[in-house]
Amino acid sequence: MTAPANAEFAIDVRGLNKHYGEKHVVRDVSLRVRRGEIFGFLGPNGSGKTTTIRMVCGLLKPDSGSGTCLGYDIVRERAEIKRNVGYMTQRFSYWDDLSIIENLDFVARMYEIRDRKAAVRRALETLGLASRGRQLAGSLSGGWKQRMALAACMLHEPSLLLLDEPTAGVDPRARRDFWDELQSLAAQGISVLVSTHYMDEAVRCHKLAYIAYGKLLAQGTAAEVVASQHLTTWAIYGGHLSELQDELRRKPGVEQTVTFGDVLHVSGTDAALLGRTVATAASSSGRRAEPVETGLEDVFIYLMGKTQDNGGGAA
Amino acid sequence: MKWIGGFSRVRWWSIVLKEFTQLKRDRLTFAMIVGIPIMQTALFGYAINTNPKHLDTAIVSADDTGITRSFIAALQNSSYFKVVATLPSEAAGREALAQGKVLFVINIPAGFTRQLLRHERPSLLIEADATDPTATGSALAAVSGIAQSVVQREITGPLASLASSPPPFDVRIHQLYNPDNITQYFVVPGLTGMVLTLTMVLMTGLAITRERERGTMENLLAMPVTPLEVMTGKLIPYIGIGLIQATIILLAARYVFQVPFFGNIGAVYLSALLFIAANLTVGITFSSLARNQLQAVQLGIFFFLPNIMLSGFMFPFKGMPGWAQAIGNLLPLTYFLRLIRGILLKGNGWADSWPNVWPMMVFTVLLMFVASITYRKTLD
C-alpha cells in the first residue's frame, strides 16, 4: 500500500462534526491512530462512535473538520480510502442467503482482487472456515458470523481495519480468539480502530479514546487515560454493601461508588477528603478499607457520569 | 372474569391496545387503512363507466346539407358521440383512428342528399375503433335508432314520402381492428402491461429496501463499488425477468387466445423495454421512500390501484370523467396499453406509435431524476 503522505498515522483527523437534523452527534472529534496500533474506541451507546468511524472510512461526509485516513483525504479521496480500508459494520451485514464462499467471492470481486479463488481459499483456511464454506451465512452462529465478517473485510489485505463493536453478542471464548487474531494482525503492521464496550478488550488496546455525547473526553494509553482524570480510589470489602453505598454517595469527597461483587470502589478527585470520609465510614461499619489503583472501568464510569451532569443533557 | 383455559380480559385488552399503538406509529399502514377505501370509492364510484358516452368522433363530410347536419346533430344529441374534428379525407380518418385520437369516423359520401331525394338509398359509413368492444358497443347499438328518428323529424312536408320504413338511407358500420368484438383481443395484450407494472415496481422496490433493511447496503457502500454500479447492477436481472413475463403473455395471446399480431413484434419488445424502464424508476423511487420491505409493498399497492382502474386496462378510458383521464394520463401504463394494442391489433407503425412513446420517455427521465435525488439522500 503506497500512502501519499502521513507515514506515521493511519488515521489523523481533526475537528470532525456531524449533525443529523437538529442532533449534533459528533462534536469536534480529533483522533490519531498510529500505524500498527490497536486503538480502542469506547463510549456509551449512541455516543457517536459509529458515526465517527463512518466519517473516517469515507461513508459519511463530515459537516466540518478534515484529516486523512491512510494518507488519503477523508473528504476528497473517499474512493481510495474504501479501497484500502477494511470496515466491519456493527450489525452482521453480509448476505444471509449466500453461502460463505459466495459471500467471500462477491467481496473479492468488489475489490477486483487478482487471483480471486486463491484469496478466498486462503481466507477460509486461515480463519478455519474451510469445512463450512458451502453453508449459508445466515445459518451461522454469532461467533462464526463474526469470523466470516473479519475474513471478508481482510480479503483485500487492507492496512487499516475499522471494527464497529465486532464482538457484541459473541461468547467469551470466541471473543478471546478474535482478539488474539487482531493482535497478530497488528503485529504484522495492520492498524486497527475498534469500538467496544468490554473492559477486558479495552485493556488489550495500545491506545484508547473515550467518547460521550459526541465529544471526545479522553485519549491516550490506558495509564494516560486513567491518570488524566486525577481520581483516587478506595476499596471497601465485605458483604451487604448496598446500604453503605447509598450512605457514602451523599458524603463529602465521594464522587462515585461502584460495586464489583464483594468490593465497593469509592472514587473522588479530592484525595484527602475522600480518605477521611472512607476511613470514618469503614470504621463505623466495621469493614476493611484500603486505597487501590484507579482502574479503567472506574474512569469510564466516572466519565460517563460527568458528561451526564454537565453539558451532556444538551445533546 | 375467567374463561376456559384462563382467558384474562386484562391481558387480552393489553394486546388490543398494543396493536393499536403500533398501528398508529406505522403511518403508511394508517394511510392505507384510510386511503384505500377512499381511493376505491372514488375510482369505482366516479371514474368507472362501462356505458361510456361523449366519445370522440370525427366527421369526413363530402355533402354538407341540412339533412346531413341534422343527422350529425342527432348523433351528438344522443350523448354517445362528441364531434371533435372535421377531417378532409377518409385516409385522414383512418389515421386518426389508428392513433386513437377518435373512436369513430363518420363518412358522408358526396351527393348523399341528392341520392336520398331520388330514393336511391344512399349509404353513410361509420368506422369504429373496435379494439375495446365495451367502449364502442353501446354507441353503435344506438346508431340505427338515431337514423330512424332523424328521418321522422327532419323529413316532412313534400318529402314525407321518404319517411317510410325501412329508412331511406343505410348506415353501414365498419368495426375496425376487432370486427368480431372479441374481448380477449383487447384484454390479453393489455395484461402484459398490468403484470409488468406489478412485478417491476414491487420487485425493484423490494430488492433495494431489502439491502437496507438487512444492513447489507452499508456494507456495499463501504466497498469501492459506486452507487451507479449498485443501482444498474441490481436492476438488470429484473429487466430480464420483465422480458420473460412479457414473452409468456404474448405467447399465450398468440397461441391460446389467437390474438392477431398485425404489427412488428420487435416494436412490441422495444415498447416493453421502455415500459419496464419507466416502472423500474418508480420502483427505485419507492425503495428510497420506504423504510422497510412492508412499506415498499404498500407503496406498490398504492401505485397499482389507479393503474388498474384509470389506465384503460379494464374500463374504457374515454368513458371516464376528465379528472380521471387526467390522472390516467400521468401513468405510463396508459400509454403502454395504447401502444401495444395499437401495434398488435392495428398494425401501427412508428408514426402512429410515437404519440404514446414520448410520454413514457418523459416519465422515465423525470422519475430517474427524482430517483437519483432520493436515492443519494439515503446514502448520506
XYZ file of C-alpha atoms in Angstrom:
695
model
C 0.000 0.000 0.000
C 1.523 3.270 -1.056
C 0.291 6.093 1.065
C 0.964 9.533 -0.369
C 1.667 11.301 2.891
C 1.470 10.878 6.632
C 3.513 7.760 7.074
C 3.241 7.946 10.837
C -0.527 7.943 11.343
C -3.055 5.571 9.837
C -5.799 7.894 10.976
C -5.260 11.576 11.584
C -8.474 13.582 11.748
C -9.160 16.957 13.338
C -12.316 18.728 14.424
C -14.875 16.355 12.920
C -18.501 17.437 13.276
C -21.671 15.770 12.137
C -25.316 16.722 12.595
C -28.378 14.599 11.942
C -31.068 17.217 11.669
C -31.077 19.055 14.988
C -28.879 16.497 16.702
C -25.197 17.227 16.941
C -23.925 13.666 17.060
C -20.193 14.226 16.694
C -18.562 17.330 18.155
C -15.031 18.381 17.305
C -13.596 14.900 17.419
C -9.878 14.606 16.721
C -8.223 11.209 16.559
C -4.734 9.973 15.841
C -4.090 6.316 15.272
C -0.501 5.260 14.671
C 0.290 2.626 12.080
C 0.344 -0.864 13.563
C -1.588 0.245 16.608
C -4.760 -1.240 18.089
C -6.845 1.763 19.001
C -9.832 1.200 21.260
C -12.851 3.416 20.824
C -15.101 3.473 23.880
C -18.245 5.224 24.924
C -21.881 4.612 25.774
C -24.460 3.640 23.175
C -25.384 6.476 20.858
C -22.270 8.474 21.723
C -21.186 8.914 18.108
C -18.709 6.057 17.732
C -20.319 4.591 14.653
C -20.773 7.996 13.014
C -17.112 8.828 13.635
C -15.991 5.534 12.140
C -18.211 6.097 9.097
C -16.658 9.510 8.551
C -13.158 8.095 8.851
C -13.784 5.391 6.253
C -15.439 7.692 3.734
C -19.023 6.503 4.134
C -20.183 9.814 5.543
C -19.111 13.322 4.734
C -18.358 15.349 7.866
C -20.157 18.690 8.213
C -16.847 20.226 9.153
C -13.365 19.068 10.021
C -10.631 17.485 7.987
C -7.989 14.832 8.078
C -6.509 11.825 6.451
C -7.053 8.105 6.591
C -4.029 6.120 5.374
C -2.786 9.434 4.000
C -5.927 9.971 1.866
C -8.131 12.970 2.458
C -11.336 11.846 4.154
C -13.473 14.242 2.130
C -11.881 14.256 -1.294
C -10.364 10.791 -1.576
C -13.139 8.618 -0.248
C -12.836 6.125 -3.081
C -9.156 5.486 -2.267
C -9.961 5.036 1.393
C -12.682 2.490 0.666
C -10.258 0.525 -1.451
C -7.643 0.308 1.301
C -9.683 0.011 4.461
C -11.496 -2.984 5.878
C -14.720 -1.934 7.581
C -16.752 -4.316 9.709
C -20.207 -2.969 10.472
C -21.803 -3.178 13.885
C -24.527 -5.462 12.626
C -23.646 -8.527 10.560
C -24.001 -7.131 7.072
C -23.185 -9.945 4.705
C -25.785 -11.758 2.678
C -27.644 -14.355 4.724
C -28.890 -16.123 1.638
C -25.437 -16.560 0.127
C -23.005 -19.232 1.285
C -19.729 -18.274 2.984
C -17.804 -18.921 -0.209
C -20.285 -16.924 -2.297
C -20.065 -14.022 0.124
C -16.269 -14.018 0.093
C -16.171 -14.416 -3.658
C -18.524 -11.460 -4.054
C -16.361 -9.286 -1.808
C -13.251 -10.351 -3.715
C -14.872 -9.229 -6.968
C -15.882 -5.926 -5.408
C -12.239 -5.187 -4.645
C -11.159 -6.587 -8.005
C -8.722 -8.920 -6.328
C -6.471 -10.704 -8.777
C -6.461 -14.476 -8.328
C -9.773 -14.355 -6.533
C -10.119 -18.104 -5.991
C -6.806 -18.335 -4.147
C -7.621 -15.327 -1.984
C -10.954 -16.837 -0.968
C -9.371 -20.226 -0.227
C -6.641 -18.619 1.876
C -9.199 -16.634 3.828
C -11.234 -19.752 4.537
C -8.205 -21.672 5.710
C -6.639 -19.048 7.942
C -9.938 -18.490 9.702
C -10.737 -22.176 9.970
C -13.871 -21.841 7.894
C -12.790 -24.278 5.173
C -15.197 -27.033 6.204
C -18.159 -24.665 6.359
C -17.629 -22.915 3.051
C -20.864 -24.058 1.468
C -23.032 -23.236 4.463
C -25.378 -20.282 4.119
C -24.093 -17.295 6.062
C -27.492 -16.811 7.662
C -27.313 -20.199 9.367
C -24.034 -19.456 11.166
C -23.850 -18.771 14.895
C -22.859 -15.323 16.154
C -19.210 -16.261 16.611
C -18.872 -17.798 13.168
C -20.641 -14.893 11.526
C -18.153 -12.552 13.117
C -15.220 -14.664 11.920
C -16.640 -14.676 8.433
C -17.100 -10.905 8.529
C -13.489 -10.464 9.600
C -12.319 -12.820 6.857
C -14.364 -10.835 4.326
C -13.041 -7.445 5.336
C -9.456 -8.786 5.372
C -9.718 -10.269 1.868
C -8.264 -7.295 0.049
C -5.412 -7.078 2.568
C -6.272 -3.646 3.953
C -3.682 -1.814 6.013
C -6.340 -0.415 8.332
C -9.254 -2.209 9.924
C -12.245 -0.308 11.262
C -14.263 -2.590 13.501
C -17.537 -1.356 14.924
C -18.337 -3.361 18.065
C -17.156 -6.551 16.424
C -17.657 -8.728 19.484
C -21.133 -7.665 20.549
C -23.159 -10.770 21.277
C -20.233 -13.130 20.854
C -19.315 -15.688 23.532
C -16.180 -15.137 25.697
C -14.163 -17.877 24.053
C -14.836 -16.551 20.554
C -14.069 -13.037 21.789
C -10.709 -14.147 23.096
C -9.861 -15.878 19.821
C -10.931 -12.822 17.895
C -8.635 -10.575 19.908
C -5.712 -12.957 19.519
C -6.284 -12.672 15.791
C -6.400 -8.863 15.987
C -3.157 -8.768 17.899
C -1.365 -10.927 15.392
C -2.683 -8.652 12.614
C -1.380 -5.618 14.464
C 1.971 -7.353 14.841
C 2.059 -7.600 11.031
C 1.733 -3.814 10.864
C -2.003 -3.526 10.311
C -3.664 -0.679 12.172
C -6.934 -1.371 13.928
C -9.594 1.018 15.198
C -12.056 -0.990 17.240
C -15.056 0.170 19.198
C -16.141 -1.861 22.191
C -17.987 -1.872 25.488
C -15.851 -4.556 27.125
C -13.164 -3.583 29.655
C -11.124 -6.724 29.053
C -10.938 -5.683 25.410
C -10.108 -2.097 26.247
C -7.047 -3.149 28.236
C -5.751 -5.099 25.242
C -5.671 -1.931 23.112
C -2.464 0.067 22.707
C -4.396 3.323 22.830
C -7.861 4.326 23.908
C -10.293 7.096 23.267
C -13.466 7.727 25.210
C -16.386 9.486 23.573
C -19.710 10.526 25.084
C -22.485 12.656 23.564
C -20.334 13.156 20.525
C -17.444 14.666 22.497
C -14.050 13.050 22.882
C -13.320 13.115 26.619
C -10.004 11.319 26.921
C -7.404 9.850 24.622
C -4.122 8.029 25.193
C -2.778 4.795 26.643
C -4.835 3.117 29.354
C -2.488 4.574 32.003
C -2.716 8.063 30.489
C -6.500 7.917 30.353
C -6.646 6.827 33.997
C -4.172 9.487 35.078
C -5.937 12.239 33.162
C -8.935 12.143 35.477
C -6.942 12.533 38.735
C -9.099 10.069 40.613
C -8.228 8.461 43.905
C -9.979 5.192 44.636
C -10.543 3.253 47.824
C -11.788 -0.309 48.029
C -14.114 -1.361 50.857
C -14.566 -5.081 51.449
C -17.383 -7.124 52.953
C -20.941 -8.139 52.225
C -24.183 -6.102 52.178
C -22.536 -3.131 50.573
C -25.604 -1.501 49.084
C -26.625 0.354 52.261
C -23.112 1.612 52.749
C -23.024 2.649 49.086
C -26.211 4.710 49.479
C -24.808 6.340 52.584
C -21.390 7.116 51.107
C -22.818 8.600 47.942
C -24.044 11.617 49.919
C -20.796 12.130 51.858
C -18.257 14.884 51.070
C -15.458 13.958 48.683
C -17.263 10.941 47.257
C -17.899 11.412 43.559
C -18.540 7.847 42.515
C -19.343 4.495 44.066
C -19.254 1.262 42.110
C -19.622 -2.312 43.361
C -17.620 -5.133 41.851
C -19.058 -8.216 43.564
C -17.896 -8.048 47.198
C -15.826 -4.924 46.705
C -17.050 -1.360 46.739
C -14.938 1.149 44.855
C -15.259 4.704 46.094
C -13.615 7.387 43.983
C -13.102 11.140 44.129
C -10.762 13.840 42.934
C -10.024 15.281 46.396
C -7.769 12.528 47.777
C -7.504 13.852 51.339
C -11.209 14.493 51.812
C -12.114 11.119 50.291
C -9.587 9.360 52.562
C -11.138 10.829 55.702
C -14.715 10.045 54.608
C -13.921 6.436 53.718
C -11.938 5.848 56.922
C -14.839 7.062 59.065
C -17.404 5.050 57.160
C -15.314 1.880 57.235
C -14.530 2.034 60.922
C -18.132 2.795 61.915
C -19.422 -0.206 59.952
C -16.516 -2.434 60.919
C -15.300 -3.053 57.371
C -11.824 -3.122 55.914
C -10.872 -0.299 53.514
C -7.698 0.323 51.573
C -6.546 2.625 48.782
C -6.292 0.900 45.393
C -5.164 1.940 41.965
C -7.950 3.544 39.950
C -8.950 1.157 37.196
C -10.020 1.841 33.635
C -13.579 0.873 34.439
C -13.738 3.338 37.342
C -12.596 6.045 34.989
C -15.072 5.170 32.267
C -17.989 5.121 34.656
C -16.763 8.417 36.042
C -16.512 9.941 32.576
C -19.967 8.755 31.674
C -21.444 10.246 34.847
C -19.567 13.503 34.394
C -20.908 14.107 30.887
C -24.440 13.375 32.005
C -24.078 16.042 34.678
C -22.605 18.838 32.632
C -23.398 19.551 29.026
C -24.478 16.021 28.332
C -28.109 16.908 28.702
C -27.830 19.383 25.862
C -27.183 16.639 23.345
C -63.551 -12.934 34.529
C -62.074 -16.267 33.570
C -62.774 -18.395 30.562
C -61.792 -21.927 29.749
C -58.019 -22.044 29.571
C -57.801 -18.919 31.689
C -58.773 -16.138 29.288
C -57.773 -12.931 31.016
C -59.564 -9.820 29.898
C -56.767 -7.613 31.171
C -54.148 -9.465 29.151
C -56.396 -9.634 26.114
C -57.125 -5.922 26.242
C -53.461 -5.057 26.581
C -52.809 -6.997 23.354
C -55.552 -4.988 21.643
C -54.071 -1.724 22.915
C -50.565 -2.671 21.875
C -51.769 -3.483 18.379
C -53.464 -0.097 18.109
C -50.410 1.751 19.375
C -48.222 0.020 16.806
C -50.690 0.713 14.004
C -50.728 4.360 14.954
C -46.930 4.536 14.728
C -46.869 2.956 11.292
C -48.046 5.964 9.340
C -48.071 4.293 5.969
C -50.293 1.453 7.162
C -52.520 4.047 8.746
C -52.668 5.930 5.468
C -53.626 2.715 3.710
C -56.401 1.979 6.174
C -57.994 5.316 5.390
C -56.713 5.852 1.874
C -57.724 2.600 0.219
C -61.457 2.837 0.872
C -61.475 6.493 -0.183
C -59.483 5.774 -3.302
C -61.577 2.741 -4.209
C -64.842 4.585 -3.676
C -63.699 7.480 -5.827
C -62.443 5.191 -8.568
C -65.362 2.798 -8.698
C -67.986 5.358 -7.835
C -66.993 8.185 -10.126
C -64.303 7.207 -12.550
C -65.529 3.932 -13.937
C -68.239 3.854 -16.537
C -68.976 0.774 -18.589
C -71.507 2.644 -20.718
C -69.231 5.436 -21.887
C -70.705 8.483 -23.564
C -69.396 11.581 -25.336
C -66.965 9.513 -27.344
C -64.609 11.374 -29.653
C -65.887 11.352 -33.204
C -64.570 12.833 -36.425
C -66.614 13.779 -39.452
C -65.483 13.336 -43.027
C -68.220 15.037 -44.950
C -68.397 15.461 -48.706
C -72.007 16.587 -48.570
C -72.900 19.441 -46.264
C -76.675 19.878 -46.277
C -79.471 20.375 -43.794
C -80.190 16.697 -43.653
C -76.601 15.574 -43.017
C -76.161 18.316 -40.431
C -79.266 17.265 -38.621
C -78.079 13.653 -38.648
C -74.803 14.719 -37.050
C -76.717 16.866 -34.566
C -78.865 13.882 -33.694
C -75.778 11.764 -33.094
C -74.451 14.385 -30.684
C -77.816 14.712 -29.005
C -77.802 11.007 -28.290
C -74.895 11.911 -25.986
C -72.870 8.918 -27.216
C -70.956 10.834 -29.844
C -68.964 14.012 -29.459
C -67.740 15.539 -32.679
C -64.215 16.766 -32.074
C -62.880 17.142 -35.578
C -63.799 17.544 -39.198
C -61.304 15.774 -41.397
C -60.653 16.286 -45.111
C -60.470 12.681 -46.286
C -61.182 9.078 -45.430
C -57.425 8.473 -45.172
C -57.111 11.186 -42.537
C -59.979 9.497 -40.708
C -58.159 6.165 -40.739
C -55.036 7.803 -39.355
C -56.979 9.426 -36.523
C -58.459 6.020 -35.676
C -55.059 4.321 -35.761
C -53.572 6.856 -33.401
C -56.555 6.555 -31.107
C -57.401 10.239 -31.427
C -61.017 9.394 -32.176
C -63.112 6.287 -31.699
C -65.485 6.948 -34.609
C -65.224 8.472 -38.051
C -68.454 9.276 -39.829
C -68.061 9.353 -43.593
C -70.734 11.120 -45.585
C -70.232 10.471 -49.301
C -70.583 13.144 -51.981
C -74.110 13.506 -53.303
C -75.642 11.829 -50.261
C -78.593 14.225 -50.050
C -79.220 14.211 -53.775
C -79.374 10.418 -53.805
C -81.612 10.476 -50.778
C -84.087 12.737 -52.504
C -84.055 10.490 -55.547
C -84.965 7.497 -53.401
C -81.670 5.806 -54.217
C -80.984 4.613 -50.659
C -77.515 6.149 -50.196
C -75.120 4.858 -47.513
C -73.449 6.521 -44.623
C -70.294 4.882 -43.285
C -69.386 4.857 -39.622
C -65.937 3.490 -38.923
C -65.323 2.489 -35.337
C -62.176 1.616 -33.424
C -63.455 -1.662 -32.016
C -60.262 -2.650 -30.169
C -62.226 -2.214 -26.966
C -65.704 -3.605 -27.708
C -67.101 -2.242 -24.431
C -66.183 1.308 -25.359
C -67.884 1.364 -28.744
C -70.649 -1.231 -28.273
C -73.470 0.841 -26.845
C -72.794 3.833 -29.084
C -73.005 1.686 -32.196
C -76.139 -0.003 -30.928
C -77.785 3.399 -30.680
C -76.998 4.433 -34.269
C -79.902 2.827 -36.107
C -82.449 4.317 -33.748
C -80.901 7.720 -34.284
C -81.119 7.359 -38.051
C -84.788 6.478 -37.806
C -85.593 9.460 -35.639
C -83.797 11.873 -37.945
C -85.871 10.682 -40.835
C -89.088 11.095 -38.895
C -88.238 14.521 -37.574
C -86.456 16.193 -40.452
C -88.143 14.847 -43.498
C -91.555 16.424 -43.555
C -93.871 18.172 -45.993
C -93.449 17.297 -49.615
C -90.718 14.826 -48.762
C -92.816 12.911 -46.257
C -92.997 10.001 -48.605
C -89.368 9.315 -47.748
C -90.254 8.781 -44.122
C -91.221 5.239 -44.696
C -89.744 2.214 -43.097
C -87.182 0.942 -43.842
C -85.353 4.297 -43.656
C -84.401 5.838 -46.955
C -80.654 5.528 -46.315
C -78.263 2.907 -44.957
C -75.920 3.318 -42.070
C -73.047 0.920 -42.601
C -70.828 0.253 -39.672
C -67.224 -0.851 -40.044
C -65.765 -2.191 -36.865
C -62.074 -1.883 -37.404
C -59.242 -3.801 -35.699
C -61.502 -6.187 -33.781
C -64.500 -6.778 -36.028
C -65.774 -9.768 -34.076
C -65.739 -7.837 -30.808
C -63.592 -10.385 -29.045
C -62.802 -9.055 -25.586
C -59.665 -11.202 -25.262
C -58.042 -9.356 -28.164
C -58.268 -6.254 -26.084
C -57.548 -7.639 -22.625
C -54.755 -10.149 -23.161
C -52.169 -7.815 -24.746
C -53.019 -5.299 -22.043
C -52.202 -7.898 -19.413
C -48.556 -7.550 -20.384
C -48.634 -4.010 -19.095
C -50.509 -4.943 -15.954
C -48.160 -7.769 -14.994
C -45.059 -5.728 -15.784
C -46.284 -2.864 -13.631
C -46.903 -5.137 -10.681
C -43.702 -7.139 -10.764
C -41.306 -4.423 -11.848
C -42.405 -1.901 -9.234
C -42.672 -4.424 -6.418
C -39.524 -6.402 -7.161
C -37.204 -3.449 -7.575
C -38.779 -1.733 -4.604
C -38.150 -4.823 -2.518
C -34.702 -5.574 -3.891
C -33.305 -2.272 -2.718
C -35.166 -1.921 0.576
C -34.120 -5.477 1.421
C -30.464 -4.455 1.284
C -31.186 -1.524 3.523
C -33.383 -3.433 5.961
C -30.796 -6.176 6.411
C -27.941 -3.694 6.768
C -26.104 -5.078 3.762
C -26.413 -1.743 1.944
C -23.978 -0.152 4.382
C -21.521 -2.920 3.692
C -21.887 -2.445 -0.061
C -21.321 1.272 0.283
C -18.175 0.753 2.318
C -16.739 -1.198 -0.604
C -15.224 0.557 -3.626
C -18.392 -0.017 -5.704
C -20.094 3.161 -6.981
C -23.801 3.906 -6.489
C -24.328 3.748 -10.239
C -22.835 0.248 -10.343
C -25.022 -0.879 -7.444
C -28.162 0.570 -8.963
C -27.776 -0.634 -12.514
C -26.336 -3.972 -11.422
C -29.312 -4.616 -9.224
C -31.817 -3.669 -11.913
C -30.520 -5.708 -14.848
C -31.948 -9.047 -13.634
C -35.385 -7.512 -13.358
C -35.272 -6.264 -16.925
C -34.639 -9.875 -17.949
C -37.493 -11.087 -15.748
C -39.806 -8.483 -17.253
C -38.988 -9.577 -20.784
C -39.644 -13.216 -19.867
C -43.020 -12.275 -18.399
C -43.916 -10.290 -21.496
C -42.943 -13.254 -23.657
C -45.123 -15.669 -21.681
C -48.168 -13.432 -22.057
C -47.509 -12.723 -25.725
C -47.163 -16.449 -26.446
C -50.436 -17.107 -24.661
C -52.068 -14.261 -26.562
C -50.917 -15.617 -29.895
C -51.400 -19.342 -29.435
C -54.062 -19.708 -26.761
C -56.302 -16.727 -27.472
C -55.445 -16.360 -31.167
C -54.978 -12.623 -30.833
C -53.965 -11.247 -34.244
C -50.441 -9.821 -34.404
C -50.610 -7.232 -37.150
C -47.651 -5.138 -36.117
C -43.937 -5.667 -35.722
C -43.018 -7.939 -32.813
C -39.712 -6.122 -32.453
C -41.647 -2.930 -31.861
C -43.661 -4.725 -29.170
C -40.455 -5.662 -27.341
C -38.984 -2.198 -27.694
C -42.153 -0.757 -26.159
C -41.958 -3.358 -23.396
C -38.353 -2.357 -22.672
C -39.263 1.297 -22.458
C -42.201 0.452 -20.228
C -40.007 -1.714 -17.975
C -37.577 1.196 -17.654
C -40.432 3.519 -16.665
C -41.588 1.101 -13.968
C -38.085 0.490 -12.657
C -37.715 4.198 -11.975
C -40.947 4.021 -9.982
C -39.554 1.037 -8.071
C -36.312 2.837 -7.251
C -38.177 5.913 -6.069
C -40.392 3.785 -3.817
C -37.401 1.943 -2.432
C -35.836 5.243 -1.433
C -39.042 6.406 0.228
C -39.838 3.153 2.019
C -38.100 2.402 5.281
C -38.689 -1.328 5.061
C -39.943 -4.004 2.738
C -43.513 -3.822 4.024
C -43.684 -0.146 3.189
C -42.280 -0.825 -0.263
C -45.123 -3.298 -0.849
C -47.684 -0.831 0.455
C -46.431 1.915 -1.839
C -46.563 -0.585 -4.679
C -50.230 -1.308 -3.967
C -50.989 2.392 -3.807
C -49.472 2.793 -7.238
C -51.088 -0.334 -8.623
C -54.696 0.581 -7.869
C -55.028 3.654 -10.096
C -53.090 1.744 -12.719
C -55.766 -0.955 -12.958
C -58.635 1.490 -12.866
C -57.543 4.558 -14.757
C -55.236 3.323 -17.485
C -57.904 1.900 -19.749
C -56.894 -1.641 -18.848
C -60.305 -2.792 -17.639
C -62.630 0.125 -18.256
C -62.958 2.393 -21.297
C -60.569 5.300 -20.896
C -62.792 7.689 -22.838
C -65.711 6.852 -20.606
C -64.050 8.334 -17.534
C -64.600 11.893 -16.336
C -61.938 14.466 -17.148
C -60.147 14.333 -13.796
C -59.804 10.564 -14.004
C -58.459 10.800 -17.535
C -56.000 13.432 -16.338
C -54.676 11.067 -13.673
C -54.661 8.244 -16.174
C -52.572 10.384 -18.491
C -49.845 10.529 -15.843
C -49.454 6.764 -15.725
C -47.035 5.038 -18.064
C -49.395 2.057 -18.280
C -51.988 4.184 -20.095
C -49.540 4.852 -22.894
C -48.149 1.353 -22.962
C -51.635 -0.149 -23.362
C -52.398 2.128 -26.296
C -49.010 1.343 -27.725
C -49.153 -2.455 -27.526
C -52.810 -2.659 -28.593
C -52.057 -0.295 -31.434
C -49.106 -2.324 -32.638
C -50.738 -5.725 -32.277
C -54.326 -5.036 -33.296
C -53.999 -2.044 -35.578
C -50.610 -2.805 -37.019
C -49.433 0.677 -36.068
C -46.017 1.719 -37.234
C -43.567 4.227 -35.850
C -45.532 7.370 -36.759
C -48.746 6.119 -35.166
C -46.877 4.906 -32.064
C -44.831 7.994 -31.364
C -47.649 9.910 -29.551
C -47.580 7.140 -26.935
C -43.819 6.686 -26.859
C -42.662 10.144 -25.903
C -44.848 10.477 -22.775
C -43.277 7.287 -21.423
C -39.827 8.636 -22.182
C -40.582 11.896 -20.408
C -41.969 9.950 -17.442
C -38.862 7.754 -17.262
C -36.410 10.623 -17.470
C -38.285 12.694 -14.875
C -38.560 9.834 -12.435
C -34.963 8.819 -12.977
C -34.086 12.336 -11.883
C -36.330 12.080 -8.790
C -34.995 8.616 -8.026
C -31.362 9.680 -8.216
C -32.020 12.549 -5.810
C -33.956 10.479 -3.275
C -31.517 7.601 -3.639
C -28.492 9.768 -2.990
C -30.163 11.218 0.078
C -30.468 7.790 1.642
C -26.722 7.280 1.450
C -25.521 10.283 3.359
